Coordinates of C-alpha atoms and ligand atoms in Angstrom, one line a residue:
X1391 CA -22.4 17.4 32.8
X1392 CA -20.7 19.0 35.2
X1393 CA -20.8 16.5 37.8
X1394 CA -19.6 14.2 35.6
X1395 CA -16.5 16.4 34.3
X1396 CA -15.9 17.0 38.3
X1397 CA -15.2 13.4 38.6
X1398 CA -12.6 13.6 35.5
X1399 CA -10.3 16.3 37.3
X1400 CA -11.1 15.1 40.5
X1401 CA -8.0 13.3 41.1
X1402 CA -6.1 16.5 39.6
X1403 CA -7.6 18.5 41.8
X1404 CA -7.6 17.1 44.6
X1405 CA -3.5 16.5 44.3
X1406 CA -3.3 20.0 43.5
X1407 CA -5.3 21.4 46.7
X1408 CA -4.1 18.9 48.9
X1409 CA -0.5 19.6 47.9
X1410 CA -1.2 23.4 47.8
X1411 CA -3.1 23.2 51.8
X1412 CA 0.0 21.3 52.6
X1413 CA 1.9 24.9 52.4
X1414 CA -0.8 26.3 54.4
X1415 CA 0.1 30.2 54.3
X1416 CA 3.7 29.7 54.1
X1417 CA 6.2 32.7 52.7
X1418 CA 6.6 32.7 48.8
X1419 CA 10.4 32.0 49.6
X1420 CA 12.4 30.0 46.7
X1421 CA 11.7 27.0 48.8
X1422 CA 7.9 27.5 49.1
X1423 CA 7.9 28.0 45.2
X1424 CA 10.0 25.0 44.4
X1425 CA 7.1 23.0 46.0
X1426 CA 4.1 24.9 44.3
X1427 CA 6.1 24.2 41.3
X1428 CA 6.4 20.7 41.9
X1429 CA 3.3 20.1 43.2
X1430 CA 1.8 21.5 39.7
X1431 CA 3.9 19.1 37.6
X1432 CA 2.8 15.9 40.1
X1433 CA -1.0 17.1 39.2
X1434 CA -0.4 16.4 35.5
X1435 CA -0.3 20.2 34.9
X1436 CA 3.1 20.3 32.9
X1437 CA 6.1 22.0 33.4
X1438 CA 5.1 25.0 31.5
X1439 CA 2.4 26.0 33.3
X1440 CA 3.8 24.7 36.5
X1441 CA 7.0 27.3 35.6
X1442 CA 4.7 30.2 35.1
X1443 CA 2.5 29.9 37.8
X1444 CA 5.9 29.9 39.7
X1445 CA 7.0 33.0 37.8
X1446 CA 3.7 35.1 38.5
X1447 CA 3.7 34.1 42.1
X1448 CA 7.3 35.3 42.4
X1449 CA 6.8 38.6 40.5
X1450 CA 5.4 39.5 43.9
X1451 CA 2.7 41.4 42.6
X1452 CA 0.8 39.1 45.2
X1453 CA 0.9 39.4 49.0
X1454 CA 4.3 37.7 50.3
X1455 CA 1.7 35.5 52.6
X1456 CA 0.3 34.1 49.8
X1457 CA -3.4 32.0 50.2
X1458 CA -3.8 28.9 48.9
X1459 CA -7.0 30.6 47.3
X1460 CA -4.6 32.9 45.6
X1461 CA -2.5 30.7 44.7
X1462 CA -5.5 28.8 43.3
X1463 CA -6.8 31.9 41.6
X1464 CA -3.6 32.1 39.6
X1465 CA -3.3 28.4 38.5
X1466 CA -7.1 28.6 37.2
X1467 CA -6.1 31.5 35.0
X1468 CA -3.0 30.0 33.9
X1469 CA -4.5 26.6 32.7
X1470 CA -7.3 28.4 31.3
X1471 CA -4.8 30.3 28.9
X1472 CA -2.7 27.3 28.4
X1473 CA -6.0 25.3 27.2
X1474 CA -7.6 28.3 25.6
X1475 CA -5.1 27.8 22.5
X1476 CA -5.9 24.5 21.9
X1477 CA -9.7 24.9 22.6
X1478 CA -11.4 24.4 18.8
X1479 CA -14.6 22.6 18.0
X1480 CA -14.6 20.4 15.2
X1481 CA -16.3 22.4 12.4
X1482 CA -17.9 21.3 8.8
X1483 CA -17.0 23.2 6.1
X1484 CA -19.2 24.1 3.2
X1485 CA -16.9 22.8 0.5
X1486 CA -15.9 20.0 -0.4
X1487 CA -18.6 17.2 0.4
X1488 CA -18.5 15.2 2.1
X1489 CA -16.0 16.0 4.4
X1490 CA -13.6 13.5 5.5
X1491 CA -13.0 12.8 9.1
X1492 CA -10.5 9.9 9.9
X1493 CA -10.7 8.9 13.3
X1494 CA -7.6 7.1 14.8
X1495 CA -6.5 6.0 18.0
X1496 CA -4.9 2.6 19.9
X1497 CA -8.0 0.2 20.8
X1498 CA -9.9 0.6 24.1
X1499 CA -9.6 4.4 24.0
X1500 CA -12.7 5.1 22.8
X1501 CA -12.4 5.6 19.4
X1502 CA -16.2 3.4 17.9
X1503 CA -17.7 5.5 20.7
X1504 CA -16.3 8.9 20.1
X1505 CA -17.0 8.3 16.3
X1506 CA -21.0 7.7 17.4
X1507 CA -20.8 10.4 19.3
X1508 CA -19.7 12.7 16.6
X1509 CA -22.0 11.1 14.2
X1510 CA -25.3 11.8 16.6
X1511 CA -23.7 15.7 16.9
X1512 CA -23.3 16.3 13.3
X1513 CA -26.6 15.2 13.1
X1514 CA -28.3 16.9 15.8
X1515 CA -26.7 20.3 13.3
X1516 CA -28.9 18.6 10.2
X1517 CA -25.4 17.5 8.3
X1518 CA -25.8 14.1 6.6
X1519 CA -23.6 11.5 8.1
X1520 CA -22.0 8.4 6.9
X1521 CA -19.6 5.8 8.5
X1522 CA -16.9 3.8 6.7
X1523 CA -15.7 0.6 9.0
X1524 CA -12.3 1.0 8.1
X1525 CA -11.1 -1.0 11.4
X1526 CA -11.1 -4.0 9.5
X1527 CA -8.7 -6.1 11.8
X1528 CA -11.6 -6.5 14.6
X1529 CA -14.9 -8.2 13.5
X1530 CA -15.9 -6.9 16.9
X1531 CA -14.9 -3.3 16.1
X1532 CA -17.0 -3.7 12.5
X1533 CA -20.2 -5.1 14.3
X1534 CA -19.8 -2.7 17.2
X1535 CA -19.5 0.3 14.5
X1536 CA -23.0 -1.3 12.8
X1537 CA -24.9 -1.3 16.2
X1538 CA -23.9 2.4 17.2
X1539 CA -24.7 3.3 13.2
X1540 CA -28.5 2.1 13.1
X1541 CA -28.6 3.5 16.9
X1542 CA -27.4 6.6 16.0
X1543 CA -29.2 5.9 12.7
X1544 CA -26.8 6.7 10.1
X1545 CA -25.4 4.5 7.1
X1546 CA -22.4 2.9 7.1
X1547 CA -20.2 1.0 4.8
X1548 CA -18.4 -1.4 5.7
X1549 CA -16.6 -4.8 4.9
X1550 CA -15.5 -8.1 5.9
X1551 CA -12.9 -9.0 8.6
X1552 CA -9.8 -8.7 7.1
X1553 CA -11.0 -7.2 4.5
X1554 CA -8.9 -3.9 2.5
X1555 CA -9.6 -0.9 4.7
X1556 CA -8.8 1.6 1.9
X1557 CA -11.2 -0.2 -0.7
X1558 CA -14.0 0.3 1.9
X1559 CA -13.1 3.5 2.5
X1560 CA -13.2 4.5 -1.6
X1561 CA -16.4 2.8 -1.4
X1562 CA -17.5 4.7 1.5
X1563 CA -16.4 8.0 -0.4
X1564 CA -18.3 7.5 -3.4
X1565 CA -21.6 6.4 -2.2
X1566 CA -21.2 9.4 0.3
X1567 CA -20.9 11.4 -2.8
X1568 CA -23.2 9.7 -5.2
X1569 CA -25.9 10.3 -1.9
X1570 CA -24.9 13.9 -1.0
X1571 CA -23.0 13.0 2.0
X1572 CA -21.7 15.8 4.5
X1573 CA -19.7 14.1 6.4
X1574 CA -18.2 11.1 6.7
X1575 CA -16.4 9.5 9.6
X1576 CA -13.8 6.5 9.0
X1577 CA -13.2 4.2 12.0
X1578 CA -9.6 3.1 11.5
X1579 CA -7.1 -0.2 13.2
X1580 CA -5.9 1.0 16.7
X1581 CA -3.0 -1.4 16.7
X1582 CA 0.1 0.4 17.7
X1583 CA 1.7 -3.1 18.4
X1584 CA 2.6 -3.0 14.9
X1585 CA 3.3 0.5 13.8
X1586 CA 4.3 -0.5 10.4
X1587 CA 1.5 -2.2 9.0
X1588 CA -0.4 0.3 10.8
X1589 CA 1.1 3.7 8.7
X1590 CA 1.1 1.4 5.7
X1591 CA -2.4 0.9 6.0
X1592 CA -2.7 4.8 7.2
X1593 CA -0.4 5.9 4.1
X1594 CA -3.0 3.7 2.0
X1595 CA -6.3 4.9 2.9
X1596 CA -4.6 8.8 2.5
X1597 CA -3.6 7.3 -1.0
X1598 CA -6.9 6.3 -2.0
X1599 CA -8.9 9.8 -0.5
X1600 CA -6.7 11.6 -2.1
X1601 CA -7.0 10.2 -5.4
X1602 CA -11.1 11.1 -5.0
X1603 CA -10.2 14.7 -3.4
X1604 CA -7.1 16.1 -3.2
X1605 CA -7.8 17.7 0.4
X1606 CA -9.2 14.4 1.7
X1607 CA -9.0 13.5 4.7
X1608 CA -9.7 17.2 6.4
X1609 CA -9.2 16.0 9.6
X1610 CA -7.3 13.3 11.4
X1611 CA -8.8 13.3 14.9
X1612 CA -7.2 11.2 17.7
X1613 CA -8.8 9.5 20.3
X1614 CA -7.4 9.3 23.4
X1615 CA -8.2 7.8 26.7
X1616 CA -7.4 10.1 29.5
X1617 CA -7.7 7.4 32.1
X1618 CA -4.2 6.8 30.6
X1619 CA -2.4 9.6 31.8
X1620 CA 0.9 10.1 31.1
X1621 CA 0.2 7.5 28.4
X1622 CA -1.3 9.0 26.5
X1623 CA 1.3 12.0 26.0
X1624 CA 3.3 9.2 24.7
X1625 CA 0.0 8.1 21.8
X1626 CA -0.1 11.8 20.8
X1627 CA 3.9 11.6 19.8
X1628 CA 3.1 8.4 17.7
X1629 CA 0.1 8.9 16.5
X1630 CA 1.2 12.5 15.2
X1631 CA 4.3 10.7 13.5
X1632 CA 2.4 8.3 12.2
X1633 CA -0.3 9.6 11.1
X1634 CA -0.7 13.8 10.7
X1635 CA -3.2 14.1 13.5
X1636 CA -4.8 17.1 13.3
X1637 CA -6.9 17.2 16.2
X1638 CA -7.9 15.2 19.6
X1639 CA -10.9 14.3 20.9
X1640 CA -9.8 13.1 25.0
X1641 CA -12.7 10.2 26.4
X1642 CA -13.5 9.3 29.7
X1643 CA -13.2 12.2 31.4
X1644 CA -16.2 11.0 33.8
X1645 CA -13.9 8.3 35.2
X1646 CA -11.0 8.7 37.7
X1647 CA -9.0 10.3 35.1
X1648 CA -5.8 12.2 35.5
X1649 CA -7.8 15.2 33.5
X1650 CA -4.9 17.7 34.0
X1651 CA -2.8 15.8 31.5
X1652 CA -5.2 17.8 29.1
X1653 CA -3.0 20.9 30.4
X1654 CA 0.1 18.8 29.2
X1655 CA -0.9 17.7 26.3
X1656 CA -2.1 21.3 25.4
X1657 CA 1.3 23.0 26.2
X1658 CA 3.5 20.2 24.7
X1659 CA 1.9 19.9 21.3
X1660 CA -0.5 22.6 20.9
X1661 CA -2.7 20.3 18.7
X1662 CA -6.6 21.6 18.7
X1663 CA -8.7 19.7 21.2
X1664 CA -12.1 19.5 19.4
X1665 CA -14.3 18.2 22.6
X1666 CA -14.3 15.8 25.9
X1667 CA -16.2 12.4 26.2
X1668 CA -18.2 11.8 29.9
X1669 CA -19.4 8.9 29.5
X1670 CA -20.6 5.8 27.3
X1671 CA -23.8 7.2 25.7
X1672 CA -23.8 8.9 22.1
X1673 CA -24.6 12.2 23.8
X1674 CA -22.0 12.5 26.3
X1675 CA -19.7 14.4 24.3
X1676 CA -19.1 17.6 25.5
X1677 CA -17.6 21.2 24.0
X1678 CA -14.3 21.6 25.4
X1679 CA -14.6 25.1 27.7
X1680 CA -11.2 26.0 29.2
X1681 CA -12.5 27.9 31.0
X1682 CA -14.7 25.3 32.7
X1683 CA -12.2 23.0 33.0
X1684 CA -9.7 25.5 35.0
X1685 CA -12.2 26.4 37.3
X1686 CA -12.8 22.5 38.2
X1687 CA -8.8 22.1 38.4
X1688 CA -7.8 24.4 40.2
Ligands
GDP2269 P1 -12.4 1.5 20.9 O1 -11.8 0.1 21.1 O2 -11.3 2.5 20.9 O3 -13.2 1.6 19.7 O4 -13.2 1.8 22.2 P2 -14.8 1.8 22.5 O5 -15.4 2.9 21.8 O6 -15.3 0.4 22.2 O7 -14.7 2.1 24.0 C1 -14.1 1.2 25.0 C2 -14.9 1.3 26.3 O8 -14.8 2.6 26.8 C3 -16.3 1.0 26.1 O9 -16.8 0.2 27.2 C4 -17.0 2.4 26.1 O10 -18.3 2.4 26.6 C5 -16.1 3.1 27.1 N1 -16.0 4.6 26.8 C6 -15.8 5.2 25.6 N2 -15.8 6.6 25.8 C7 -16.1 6.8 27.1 C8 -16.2 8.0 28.0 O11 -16.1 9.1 27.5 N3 -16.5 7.7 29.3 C9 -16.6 6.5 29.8 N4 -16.9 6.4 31.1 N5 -16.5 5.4 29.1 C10 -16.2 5.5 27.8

């Protein structure tokens, strides 16, 4: 796990030692902070925690002759806080069943994996799980959503190509219901290319849930691909327009990914971040530990 996660941040971290060795010892002067400041914000950090870093380190309750260690030190405990608000697993509550979990998220991020992966964890905690192939625009996404179910081996419901996403979806719910269903996940369209059609076909499948429970769905989880970097700052601002996210699950933090913008997204929109993927089977999905995570950043 943790070799895998070290690959994530590596590029992160390694901006972010390289840049801070670069000051090698120098005096905290306003200079010398400018460029720790900086260096933060060109590691994906975000200028919040970039700005208190800068603040803590110029409070001067550290040595004048700072170490890049201590410097370190203080960035680790400053991401760690920043992420620690944001840190929240995805739970199951006991009422209403099933829970509704639509899954959303622009194509290629993730999103059929992520939902197998949440499927096989639900699972692995004895909840009964049940997928609805709401991405309806893809026949690849609807076969690729069957494969994962019978691998994962859950049911799913699902349609034709082109078929009406929120009729599959009211399907999905009552057989869910009628079979005492805990949760189910819904696989939605990832095209942002057309963001109309796509809160159209959002605003109907919300229509339809709510119509069989009033708090349906209970969670909107995003998928994004952190590969993506800045990027996908710019998903969470449409997505959360769009479509009332209420959580994020970030994939691909195996990969060369720019893992700090976790920090960024955490600071700028304080939406929960419910786990991490590492990788392309159904149980690389990992708890999100700040605390882990600052320690590998900084
Ligand atoms: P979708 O189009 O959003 O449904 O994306 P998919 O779930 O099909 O994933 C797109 C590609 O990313 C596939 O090749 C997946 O195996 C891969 N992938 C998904 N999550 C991860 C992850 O956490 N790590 C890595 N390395 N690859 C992933």
């Amino acid at each position: 796990w943790h070799d895998k996660l070290l690959g994530g941040f590596r590029r992160t971290s390694d901006r972010l030692v390289g840049n801070l060795a670069g000051l090698g010892g120098a005096r905290l002067d306003e200079n010398t902070l400018d460029d720790i400041e900086e260096s933060l914000i060109a590691s994906d950090l975000g200028p919040e925690t970039a700005a208190r870093v800068r603040q803590r380190l110029a409070e001067g309750t550290f040595e004048r002759n700072m170490e890049e260690l201590g410097i370190r030190l203080v960035v680790a405990e400053e991401v760690e806080r920043a992420l620690a608000k944001v840190a929240k697993p995805l739970e199951i509550e006991a009422f209403p069943r099933p829970q509704v979990i639509l899954v959303i998220g622009v194509n290629g991020s993730g999103k059929t994996t992520t939902i197998a992966k949440l499927a096989h964890l639900f699972m692995e905690q004895d909840y009964g799980v049940m997928l609805a192939a709401g991405d309806t625009f893809r026949a690849a996404a609807i076969g690729q959503l069957a494969t994962w179910a019978e691998r994962v081996g859950v049911p799913i419901v699902s349609g034709k190509e082109g078929g009406d996403a929120a009729g599959i979806v009211y399907e999905a719910v009552k057989q869910a219901t009628a079979t005492g269903i805990d949760v189910l996940i819904v696989d939605t369209a990832g095209r942002l290319q057309n963001k109309r059609e796509l809160m159209d076909e959002l605003a109907k499948i919300r229509r339809v849930l709510g119509r069989l429970n009033p708090e349906a769905p209970h969670d909107v989880v995003l998928v994004l691909d952190a590969t993506t970097g800045q990027n996908a700052l710019n998903q969470i601002e449409v997505f959360r327009d769009v479509a009332g996210v209420t959580g994020m699950v970030m994939t691909k933090l195996d990969g060369t990914a720019r893992g700090g913008v976790l920090v960024a997204a955490a600071e700028r929109y304080g939406l929960p971040i419910h786990a991490i993927g590492v990788g392309e089977q159904m149980d690389d999905l990992r708890p999100f530990d700040p605390n882990e995570v600052a320690r590998i950043i900084a």
